[in-house]
Coordinates of C-alpha atoms in Angstrom, one line a residue:
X73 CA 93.3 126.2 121.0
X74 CA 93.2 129.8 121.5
X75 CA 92.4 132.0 124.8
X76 CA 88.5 132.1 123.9
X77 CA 88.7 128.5 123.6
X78 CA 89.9 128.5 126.9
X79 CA 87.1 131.0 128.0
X80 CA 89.9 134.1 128.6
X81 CA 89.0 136.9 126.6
X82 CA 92.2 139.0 126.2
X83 CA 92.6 140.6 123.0
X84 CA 96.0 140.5 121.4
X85 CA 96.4 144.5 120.1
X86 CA 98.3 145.4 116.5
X87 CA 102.0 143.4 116.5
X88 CA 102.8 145.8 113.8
X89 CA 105.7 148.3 115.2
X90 CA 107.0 145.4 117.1
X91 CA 109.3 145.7 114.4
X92 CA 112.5 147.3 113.9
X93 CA 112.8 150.1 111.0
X94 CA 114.6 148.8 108.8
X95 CA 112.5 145.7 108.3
X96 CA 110.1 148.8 106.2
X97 CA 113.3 150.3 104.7
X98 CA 114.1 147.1 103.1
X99 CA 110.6 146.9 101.9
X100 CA 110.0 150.3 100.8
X101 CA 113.5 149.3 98.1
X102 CA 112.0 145.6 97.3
X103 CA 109.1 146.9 96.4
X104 CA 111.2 149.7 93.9
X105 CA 113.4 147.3 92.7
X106 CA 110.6 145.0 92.1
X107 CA 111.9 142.1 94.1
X108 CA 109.6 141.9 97.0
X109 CA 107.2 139.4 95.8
X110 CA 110.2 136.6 95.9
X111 CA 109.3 133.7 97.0
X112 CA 111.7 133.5 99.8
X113 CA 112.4 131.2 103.0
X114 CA 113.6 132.8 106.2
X115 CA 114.5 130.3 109.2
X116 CA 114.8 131.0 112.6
X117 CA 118.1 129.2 114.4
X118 CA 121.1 129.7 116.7
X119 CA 124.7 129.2 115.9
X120 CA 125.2 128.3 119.4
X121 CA 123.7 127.5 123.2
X122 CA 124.4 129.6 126.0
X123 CA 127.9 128.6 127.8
X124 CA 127.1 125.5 129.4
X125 CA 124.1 124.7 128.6
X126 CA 123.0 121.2 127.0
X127 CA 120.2 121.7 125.2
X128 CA 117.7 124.6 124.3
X129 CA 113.9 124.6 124.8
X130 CA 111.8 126.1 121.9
X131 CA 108.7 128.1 123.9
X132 CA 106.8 131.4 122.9
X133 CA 105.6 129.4 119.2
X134 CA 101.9 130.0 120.7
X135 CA 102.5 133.6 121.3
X136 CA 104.2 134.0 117.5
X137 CA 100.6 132.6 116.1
X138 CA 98.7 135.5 118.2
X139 CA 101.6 137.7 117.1
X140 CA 101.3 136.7 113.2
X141 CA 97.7 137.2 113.5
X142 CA 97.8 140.1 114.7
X143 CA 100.2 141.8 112.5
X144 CA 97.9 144.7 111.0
X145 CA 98.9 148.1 110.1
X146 CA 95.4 149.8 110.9
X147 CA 94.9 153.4 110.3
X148 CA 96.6 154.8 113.7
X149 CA 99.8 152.6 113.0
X150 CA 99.9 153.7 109.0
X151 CA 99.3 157.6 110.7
X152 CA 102.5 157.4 112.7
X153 CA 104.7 155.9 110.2
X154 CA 103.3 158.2 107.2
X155 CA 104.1 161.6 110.7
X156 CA 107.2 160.2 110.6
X157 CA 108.4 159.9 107.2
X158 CA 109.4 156.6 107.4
X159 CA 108.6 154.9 104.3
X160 CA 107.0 156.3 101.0
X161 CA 103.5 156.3 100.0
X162 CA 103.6 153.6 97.9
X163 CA 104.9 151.2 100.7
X164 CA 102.1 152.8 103.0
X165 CA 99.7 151.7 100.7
X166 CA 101.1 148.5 100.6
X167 CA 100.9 148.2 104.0
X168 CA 97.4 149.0 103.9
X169 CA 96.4 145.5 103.1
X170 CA 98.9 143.7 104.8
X171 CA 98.1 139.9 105.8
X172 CA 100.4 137.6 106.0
X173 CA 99.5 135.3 103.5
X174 CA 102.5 132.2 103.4
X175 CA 103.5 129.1 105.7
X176 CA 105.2 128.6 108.6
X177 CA 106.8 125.7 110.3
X178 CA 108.6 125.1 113.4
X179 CA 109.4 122.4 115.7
X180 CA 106.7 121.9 118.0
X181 CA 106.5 124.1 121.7
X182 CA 108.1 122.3 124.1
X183 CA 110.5 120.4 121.7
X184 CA 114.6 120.5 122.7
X185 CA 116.9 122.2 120.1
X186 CA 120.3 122.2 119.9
X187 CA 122.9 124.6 117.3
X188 CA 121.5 124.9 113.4
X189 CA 117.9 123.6 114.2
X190 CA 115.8 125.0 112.3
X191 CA 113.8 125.9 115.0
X192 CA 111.0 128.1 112.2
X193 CA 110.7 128.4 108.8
X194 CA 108.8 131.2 107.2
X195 CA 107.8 130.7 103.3
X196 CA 106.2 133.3 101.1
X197 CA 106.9 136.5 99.2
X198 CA 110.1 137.8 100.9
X199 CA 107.9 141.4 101.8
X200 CA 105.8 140.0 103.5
X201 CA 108.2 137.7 105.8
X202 CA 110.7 140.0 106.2
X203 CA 108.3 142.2 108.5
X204 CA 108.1 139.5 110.7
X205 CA 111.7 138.9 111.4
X206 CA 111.8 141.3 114.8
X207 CA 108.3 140.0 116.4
X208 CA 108.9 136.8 116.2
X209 CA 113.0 136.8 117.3
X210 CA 111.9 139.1 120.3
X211 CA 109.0 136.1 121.5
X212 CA 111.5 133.2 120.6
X213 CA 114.8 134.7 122.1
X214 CA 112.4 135.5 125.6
X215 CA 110.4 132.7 126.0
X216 CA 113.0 129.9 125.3
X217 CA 115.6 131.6 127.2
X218 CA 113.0 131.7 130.5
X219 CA 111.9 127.8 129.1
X220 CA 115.6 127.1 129.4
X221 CA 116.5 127.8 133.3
X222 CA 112.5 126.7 134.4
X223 CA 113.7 123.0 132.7
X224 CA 116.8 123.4 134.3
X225 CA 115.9 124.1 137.4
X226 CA 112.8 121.6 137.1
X227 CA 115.1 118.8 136.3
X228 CA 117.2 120.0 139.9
X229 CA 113.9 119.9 141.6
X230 CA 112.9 116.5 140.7
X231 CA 109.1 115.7 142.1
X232 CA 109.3 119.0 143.9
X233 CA 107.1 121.7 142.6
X234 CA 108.4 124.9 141.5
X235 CA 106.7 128.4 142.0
X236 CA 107.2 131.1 139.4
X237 CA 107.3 134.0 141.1
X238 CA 109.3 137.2 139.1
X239 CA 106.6 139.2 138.0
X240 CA 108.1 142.3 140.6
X241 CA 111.8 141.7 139.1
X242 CA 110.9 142.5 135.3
X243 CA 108.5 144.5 133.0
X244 CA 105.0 143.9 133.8
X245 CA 104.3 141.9 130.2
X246 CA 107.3 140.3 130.0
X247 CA 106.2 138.8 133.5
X248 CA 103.1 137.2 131.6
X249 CA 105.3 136.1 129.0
X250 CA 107.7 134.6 131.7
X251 CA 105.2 132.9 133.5
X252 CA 103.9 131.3 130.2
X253 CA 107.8 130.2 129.0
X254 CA 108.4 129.1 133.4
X255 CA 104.9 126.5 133.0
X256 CA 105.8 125.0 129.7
X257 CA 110.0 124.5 131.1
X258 CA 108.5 122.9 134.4
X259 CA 107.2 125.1 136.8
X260 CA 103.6 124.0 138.5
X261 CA 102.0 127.6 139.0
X262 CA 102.7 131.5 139.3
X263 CA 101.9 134.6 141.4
X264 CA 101.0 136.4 138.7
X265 CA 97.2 136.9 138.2
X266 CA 97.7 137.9 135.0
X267 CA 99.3 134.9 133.7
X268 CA 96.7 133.1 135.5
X269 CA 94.1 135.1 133.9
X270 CA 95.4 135.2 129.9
X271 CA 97.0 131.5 130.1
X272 CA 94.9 129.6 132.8
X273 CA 98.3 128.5 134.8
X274 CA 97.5 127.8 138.2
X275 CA 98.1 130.4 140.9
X276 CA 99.0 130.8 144.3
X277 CA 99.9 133.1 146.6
X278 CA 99.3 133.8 150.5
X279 CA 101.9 137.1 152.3
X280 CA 104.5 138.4 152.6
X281 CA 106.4 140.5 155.0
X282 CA 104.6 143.7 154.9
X283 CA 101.3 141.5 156.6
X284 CA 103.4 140.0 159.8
X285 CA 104.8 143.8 159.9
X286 CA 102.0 145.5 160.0
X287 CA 100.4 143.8 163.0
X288 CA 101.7 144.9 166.8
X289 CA 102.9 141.1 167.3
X290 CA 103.5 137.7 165.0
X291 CA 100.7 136.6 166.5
X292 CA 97.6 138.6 165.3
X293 CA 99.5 138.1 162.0
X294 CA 99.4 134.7 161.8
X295 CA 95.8 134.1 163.2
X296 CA 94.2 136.8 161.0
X297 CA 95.7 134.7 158.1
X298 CA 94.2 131.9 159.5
X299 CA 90.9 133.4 160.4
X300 CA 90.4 134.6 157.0
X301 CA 92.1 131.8 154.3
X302 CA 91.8 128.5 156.8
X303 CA 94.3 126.2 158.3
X304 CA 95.7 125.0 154.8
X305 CA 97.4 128.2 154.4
X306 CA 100.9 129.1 154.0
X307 CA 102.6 131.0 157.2
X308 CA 105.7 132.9 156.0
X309 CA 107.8 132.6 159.3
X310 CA 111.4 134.4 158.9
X311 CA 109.8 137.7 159.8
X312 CA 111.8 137.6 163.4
X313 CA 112.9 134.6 165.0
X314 CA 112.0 131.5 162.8
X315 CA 111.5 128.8 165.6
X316 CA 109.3 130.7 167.5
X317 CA 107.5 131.5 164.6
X318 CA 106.9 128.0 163.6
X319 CA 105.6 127.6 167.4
X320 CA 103.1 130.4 166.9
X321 CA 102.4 128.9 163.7
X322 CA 101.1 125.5 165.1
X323 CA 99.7 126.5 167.8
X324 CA 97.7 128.3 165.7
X325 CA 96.4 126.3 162.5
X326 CA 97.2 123.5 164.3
X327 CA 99.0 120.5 162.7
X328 CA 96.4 121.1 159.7
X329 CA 98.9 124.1 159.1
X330 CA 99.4 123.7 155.4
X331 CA 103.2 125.2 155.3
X332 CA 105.2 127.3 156.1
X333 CA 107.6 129.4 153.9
X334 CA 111.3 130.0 154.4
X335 CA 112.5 133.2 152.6
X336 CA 116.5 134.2 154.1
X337 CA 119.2 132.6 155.8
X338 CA 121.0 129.4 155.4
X339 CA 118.4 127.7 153.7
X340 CA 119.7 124.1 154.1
X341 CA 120.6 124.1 157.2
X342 CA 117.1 126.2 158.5
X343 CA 114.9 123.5 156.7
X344 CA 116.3 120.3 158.3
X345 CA 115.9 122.7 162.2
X346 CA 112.6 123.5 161.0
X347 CA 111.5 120.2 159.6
X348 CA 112.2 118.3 162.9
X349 CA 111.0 120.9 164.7
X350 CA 107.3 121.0 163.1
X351 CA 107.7 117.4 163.6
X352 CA 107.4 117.1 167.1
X353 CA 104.8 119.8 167.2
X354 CA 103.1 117.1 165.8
X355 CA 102.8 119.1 162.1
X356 CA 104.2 116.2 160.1
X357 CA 102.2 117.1 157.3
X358 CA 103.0 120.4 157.3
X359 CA 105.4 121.4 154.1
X360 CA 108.1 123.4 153.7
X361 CA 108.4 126.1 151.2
X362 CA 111.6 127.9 150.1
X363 CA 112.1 131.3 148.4
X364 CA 115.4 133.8 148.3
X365 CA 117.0 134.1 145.3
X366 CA 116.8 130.3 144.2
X367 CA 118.7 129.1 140.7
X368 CA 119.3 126.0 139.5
X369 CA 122.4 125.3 141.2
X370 CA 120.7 126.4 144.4
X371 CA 118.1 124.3 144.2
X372 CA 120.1 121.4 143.3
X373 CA 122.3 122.1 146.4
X374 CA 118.8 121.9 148.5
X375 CA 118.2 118.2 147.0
X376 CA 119.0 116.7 149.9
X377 CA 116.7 118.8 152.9
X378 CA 113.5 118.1 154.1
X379 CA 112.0 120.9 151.4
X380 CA 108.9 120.6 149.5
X381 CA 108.5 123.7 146.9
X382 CA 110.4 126.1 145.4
X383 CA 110.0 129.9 145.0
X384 CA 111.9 131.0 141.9
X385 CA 112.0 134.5 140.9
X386 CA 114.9 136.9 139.9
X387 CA 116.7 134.2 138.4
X388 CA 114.3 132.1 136.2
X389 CA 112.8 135.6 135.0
X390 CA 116.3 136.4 133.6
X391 CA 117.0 133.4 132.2
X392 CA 119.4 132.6 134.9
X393 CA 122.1 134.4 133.6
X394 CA 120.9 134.1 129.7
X395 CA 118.3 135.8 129.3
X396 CA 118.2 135.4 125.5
X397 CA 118.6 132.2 123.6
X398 CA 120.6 134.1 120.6
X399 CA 118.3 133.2 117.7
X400 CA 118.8 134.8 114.4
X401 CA 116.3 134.9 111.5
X402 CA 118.3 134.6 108.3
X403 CA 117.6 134.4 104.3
X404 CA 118.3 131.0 103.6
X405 CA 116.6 130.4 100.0
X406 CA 114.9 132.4 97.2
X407 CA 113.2 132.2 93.8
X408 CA 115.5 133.4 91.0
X409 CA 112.6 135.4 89.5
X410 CA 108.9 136.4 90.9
X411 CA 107.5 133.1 88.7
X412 CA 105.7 131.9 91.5
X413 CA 107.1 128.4 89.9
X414 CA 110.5 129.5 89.8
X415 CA 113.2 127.4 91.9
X416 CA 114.3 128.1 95.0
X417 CA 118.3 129.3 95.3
X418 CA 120.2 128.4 98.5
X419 CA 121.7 131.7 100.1
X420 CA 124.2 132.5 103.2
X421 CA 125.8 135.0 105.1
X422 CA 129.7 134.6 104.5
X423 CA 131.7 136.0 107.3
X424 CA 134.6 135.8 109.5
X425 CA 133.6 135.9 113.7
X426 CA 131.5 133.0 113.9
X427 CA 128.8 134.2 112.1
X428 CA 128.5 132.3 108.9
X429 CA 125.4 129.9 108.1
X430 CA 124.2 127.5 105.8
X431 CA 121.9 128.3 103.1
X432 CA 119.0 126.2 101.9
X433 CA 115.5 125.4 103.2
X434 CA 116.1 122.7 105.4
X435 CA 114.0 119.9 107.2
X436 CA 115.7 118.1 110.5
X437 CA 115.0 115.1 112.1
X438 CA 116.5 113.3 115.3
X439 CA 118.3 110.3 114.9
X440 CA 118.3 107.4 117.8
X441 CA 120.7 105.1 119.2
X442 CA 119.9 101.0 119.8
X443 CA 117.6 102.0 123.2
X444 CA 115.7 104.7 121.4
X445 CA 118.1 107.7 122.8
X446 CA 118.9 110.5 120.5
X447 CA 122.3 110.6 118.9
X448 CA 122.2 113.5 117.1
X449 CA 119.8 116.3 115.8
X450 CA 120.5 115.6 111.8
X451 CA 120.0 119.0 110.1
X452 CA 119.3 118.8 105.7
X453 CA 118.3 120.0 102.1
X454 CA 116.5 118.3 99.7
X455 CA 115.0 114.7 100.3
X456 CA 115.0 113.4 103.6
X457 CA 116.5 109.8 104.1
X458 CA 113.9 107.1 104.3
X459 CA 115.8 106.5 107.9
X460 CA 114.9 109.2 108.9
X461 CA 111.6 110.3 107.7
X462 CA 109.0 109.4 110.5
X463 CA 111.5 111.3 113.0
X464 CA 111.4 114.9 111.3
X465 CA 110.7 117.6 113.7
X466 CA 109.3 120.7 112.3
X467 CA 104.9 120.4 112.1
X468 CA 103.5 123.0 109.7
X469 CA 102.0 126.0 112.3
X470 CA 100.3 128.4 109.4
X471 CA 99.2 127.2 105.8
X472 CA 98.0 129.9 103.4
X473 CA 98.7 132.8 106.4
X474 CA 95.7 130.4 108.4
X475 CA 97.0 129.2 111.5
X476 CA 96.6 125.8 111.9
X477 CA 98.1 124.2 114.7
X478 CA 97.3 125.0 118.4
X479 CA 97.7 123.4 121.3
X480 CA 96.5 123.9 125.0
X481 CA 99.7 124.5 127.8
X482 CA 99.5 121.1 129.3
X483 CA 99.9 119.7 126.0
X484 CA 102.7 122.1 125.4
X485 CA 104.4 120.9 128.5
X486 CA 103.8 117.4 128.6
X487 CA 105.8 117.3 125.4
X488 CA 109.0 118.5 127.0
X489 CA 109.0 116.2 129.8
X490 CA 108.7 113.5 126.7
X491 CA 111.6 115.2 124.7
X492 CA 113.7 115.8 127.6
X493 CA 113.3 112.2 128.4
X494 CA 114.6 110.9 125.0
X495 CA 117.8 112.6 125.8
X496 CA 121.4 111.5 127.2
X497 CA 121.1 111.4 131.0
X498 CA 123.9 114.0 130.8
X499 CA 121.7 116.6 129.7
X500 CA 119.9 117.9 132.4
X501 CA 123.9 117.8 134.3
X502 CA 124.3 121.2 136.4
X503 CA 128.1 121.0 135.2
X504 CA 129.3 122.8 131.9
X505 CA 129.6 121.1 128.8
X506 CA 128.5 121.4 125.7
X507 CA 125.4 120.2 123.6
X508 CA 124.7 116.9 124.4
X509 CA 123.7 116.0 121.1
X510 CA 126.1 116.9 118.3
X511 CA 124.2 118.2 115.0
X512 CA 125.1 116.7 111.6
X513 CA 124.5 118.3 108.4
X514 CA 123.1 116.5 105.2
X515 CA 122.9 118.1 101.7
X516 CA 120.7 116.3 99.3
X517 CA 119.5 118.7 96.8
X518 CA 118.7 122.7 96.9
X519 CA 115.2 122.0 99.2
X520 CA 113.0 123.6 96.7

């Protein structure tokens, strides 16, 4: 399901110089030396998590469809690179009539990865995958990264919503995409209208500050709030003092007072004073929302106050202190001629520092204990073993350059509560370790 289907018409422009140069450089001499038209197998993967993380959360696969799709060099786009001298005119006309035209598969959105998943695999003529390598690291690298701390700090939440609310601490369309990666890690809604608007995620939103400021007392603040969005709002009430705020506040919705917001100070300690004191204004209903800075291991430290949502921005937005999840697209397998029939060759990058990897096109599957637990995320070439074969991972996303599997958000997102689920209890632990899962590597054949 795409964004008409969802009755949001926002066009997706040309993903075309989303691209670094020498993605066209290396085109421009394939096409020379006559080996563009390789069948070749790029796949997208990590060598390793962030420091302390358990597990990594694959998000942003909708947004690499649009951004396949999309991937047109139209007329202004050929202009600019023909202005700049960038490739030759050979390759321009080449570009012309570029659509991608091979098959992708990945592990489904929402799914859990750990180090040497093959979290996408790109098939077809190695010109036309190649261009795709810098679009579709740039939407994987973001999105997981953001998918990452929301199921973190989801999984410290508990049944406590979240709120994603970053949009003024980053650029204003990574804020869409951030939104996007926050709702399919966990979070219930944004601020952002624009997410809203392009993804349908719920929003929410009420005032800040500036509104209590602007009025000459607390008062007319809070009751031209009221006046104008009802008694079920939200009053934020650390403007001044916060227990005579919450006074005002009641007095003034009344115990229908939806909440009220807590946004500075000593969080845990503020919550419990104003918890009991709403209480015996008679506002038992009355929740308790909390915002300032909020990560994981904040959150987690609140688990025990009286606290009913979570406002999460500068921290989710930025991965909470990763904000990319280190993915590298890498030549794993090509054709030893351009017969179309020809077999595929395993190939690797051989290098000291960590940054070797292991060639072949590869499947992957995720093996479980006795109580239906993953053990380990089982990486291989060639045949997979019957044992494993109705627990591969990777679905096939585009056949024939046709997208061919979409999926709605909630769908999205229900499937990493599911995935999370099937993991050791100690992976959504706060404390450092390192991937709960190990991966195991199985070579059965080339993978052609």
């Amino acid at each position: 399901m795409n964004t008409a289907d969802l009755g949001l018409p926002v066009d997706v422009p040309s993903t075309a110089l989303f691209t670094d140069q020498y993605e066209l450089t290396m085109l421009q001499a394939a096409l020379k030396a006559g080996t563009a038209e390789r069948r070749s197998v790029f796949e997208v993967f990590t060598r390793r998590l962030p420091d302390g993380r358990r597990y990594g959360v694959v998000a942003g696969t909708g947004r690499v469809l649009d951004a396949v799709e999309n991937f047109r060099f139209d007329a202004g786009v050929l202009g600019f690179l023909e202005e700049r001298n960038i490739v030759d005119e050979a390759t321009l006309e080449w570009l012309a009539g570029y659509r991608f035209g091979g098959d992708v598969w990945g592990y489904p959105e929402g799914e859990v990865y750990f180090p040497g998943s093959p979290i996408m695999r790109v098939e077809g003529s190695f010109a036309e995958c190649v261009l795709l390598e810098t679009v579709i690291l740039s939407i994987l690298n973001h999105d997981s990264a953001i998918a990452a701390a929301a199921s973190r700090m989801s999984s410290a939440a508990g049944t406590r919503p979240l709120i994603e609310m970053g949009a003024r601490r980053t650029h204003e369309l990574a804020a869409v995409a951030a939104s996007r990666a926050a709702y399919v890690g966990g979070f219930a809604s944004t601020s952002d209208l624009a997410a809203g608007f392009r993804y349908n995620i719920p929003t929410v939103g009420t005032s800040a500050h500036a509104f209590t400021l602007l009025h000459d007392h607390e008062r007319d603040a809070f009751r031209a709030q009221v006046d104008s969005l009802g008694r079920g709002t939200t009053l934020l009430v650390d403007t001044y003092d916060v227990a005579e705020a919450v006074r005002l506040a009641v007095e003034i919705a009344g115990p229908e007072l939806g909440a009220v917001r807590i946004d500075s100070g000593d969080l845990l300690l503020v919550a419990h004073r104003v918890r009991q004191q709403l209480d015996e204004l008679g506002a038992r209903d009355t929740k308790i929302i909390v915002t300032s800075d909020l990560d994981e291991y904040a959150i987690a430290s609140l688990a025990a106050a009286p606290v009913d949502a979570y406002g999460v921005g500068t921290q989710l937005v930025t991965g909470s202190g990763h904000p990319t999840a280190s993915m590298v697209y890498k030549l794993v397998a090509r054709a030893e001629s351009d017969d179309p029939k020809a077999p595929l060759v395993p190939v690797a990058k051989k290098s000291s520092g960590g940054k070797t990897s292991v060639g072949g096109r590869k499947w992957a599957a995720r093996r479980l204990d006795a109580d239906g637990v993953a053990e380990a995320e089982v990486v291989g070439t060639g045949s997979v073993p019957a044992e494993l074969a109705d627990r591969q991972l990777l679905v096939e996303l585009i056949k024939g350059g046709d997208v061919v599997f979409r999926e709605p958000l909630d769908v999205v997102r229900d499937r990493h509560v599911t995935a999370l689920a099937g993991l050791p209890l100690s992976a959504t632990q706060l404390s450092r370790g390192d991937a709960v899962i190990p991966t195991e590597y199985v070579t059965r054949g080339s993978g052609s």
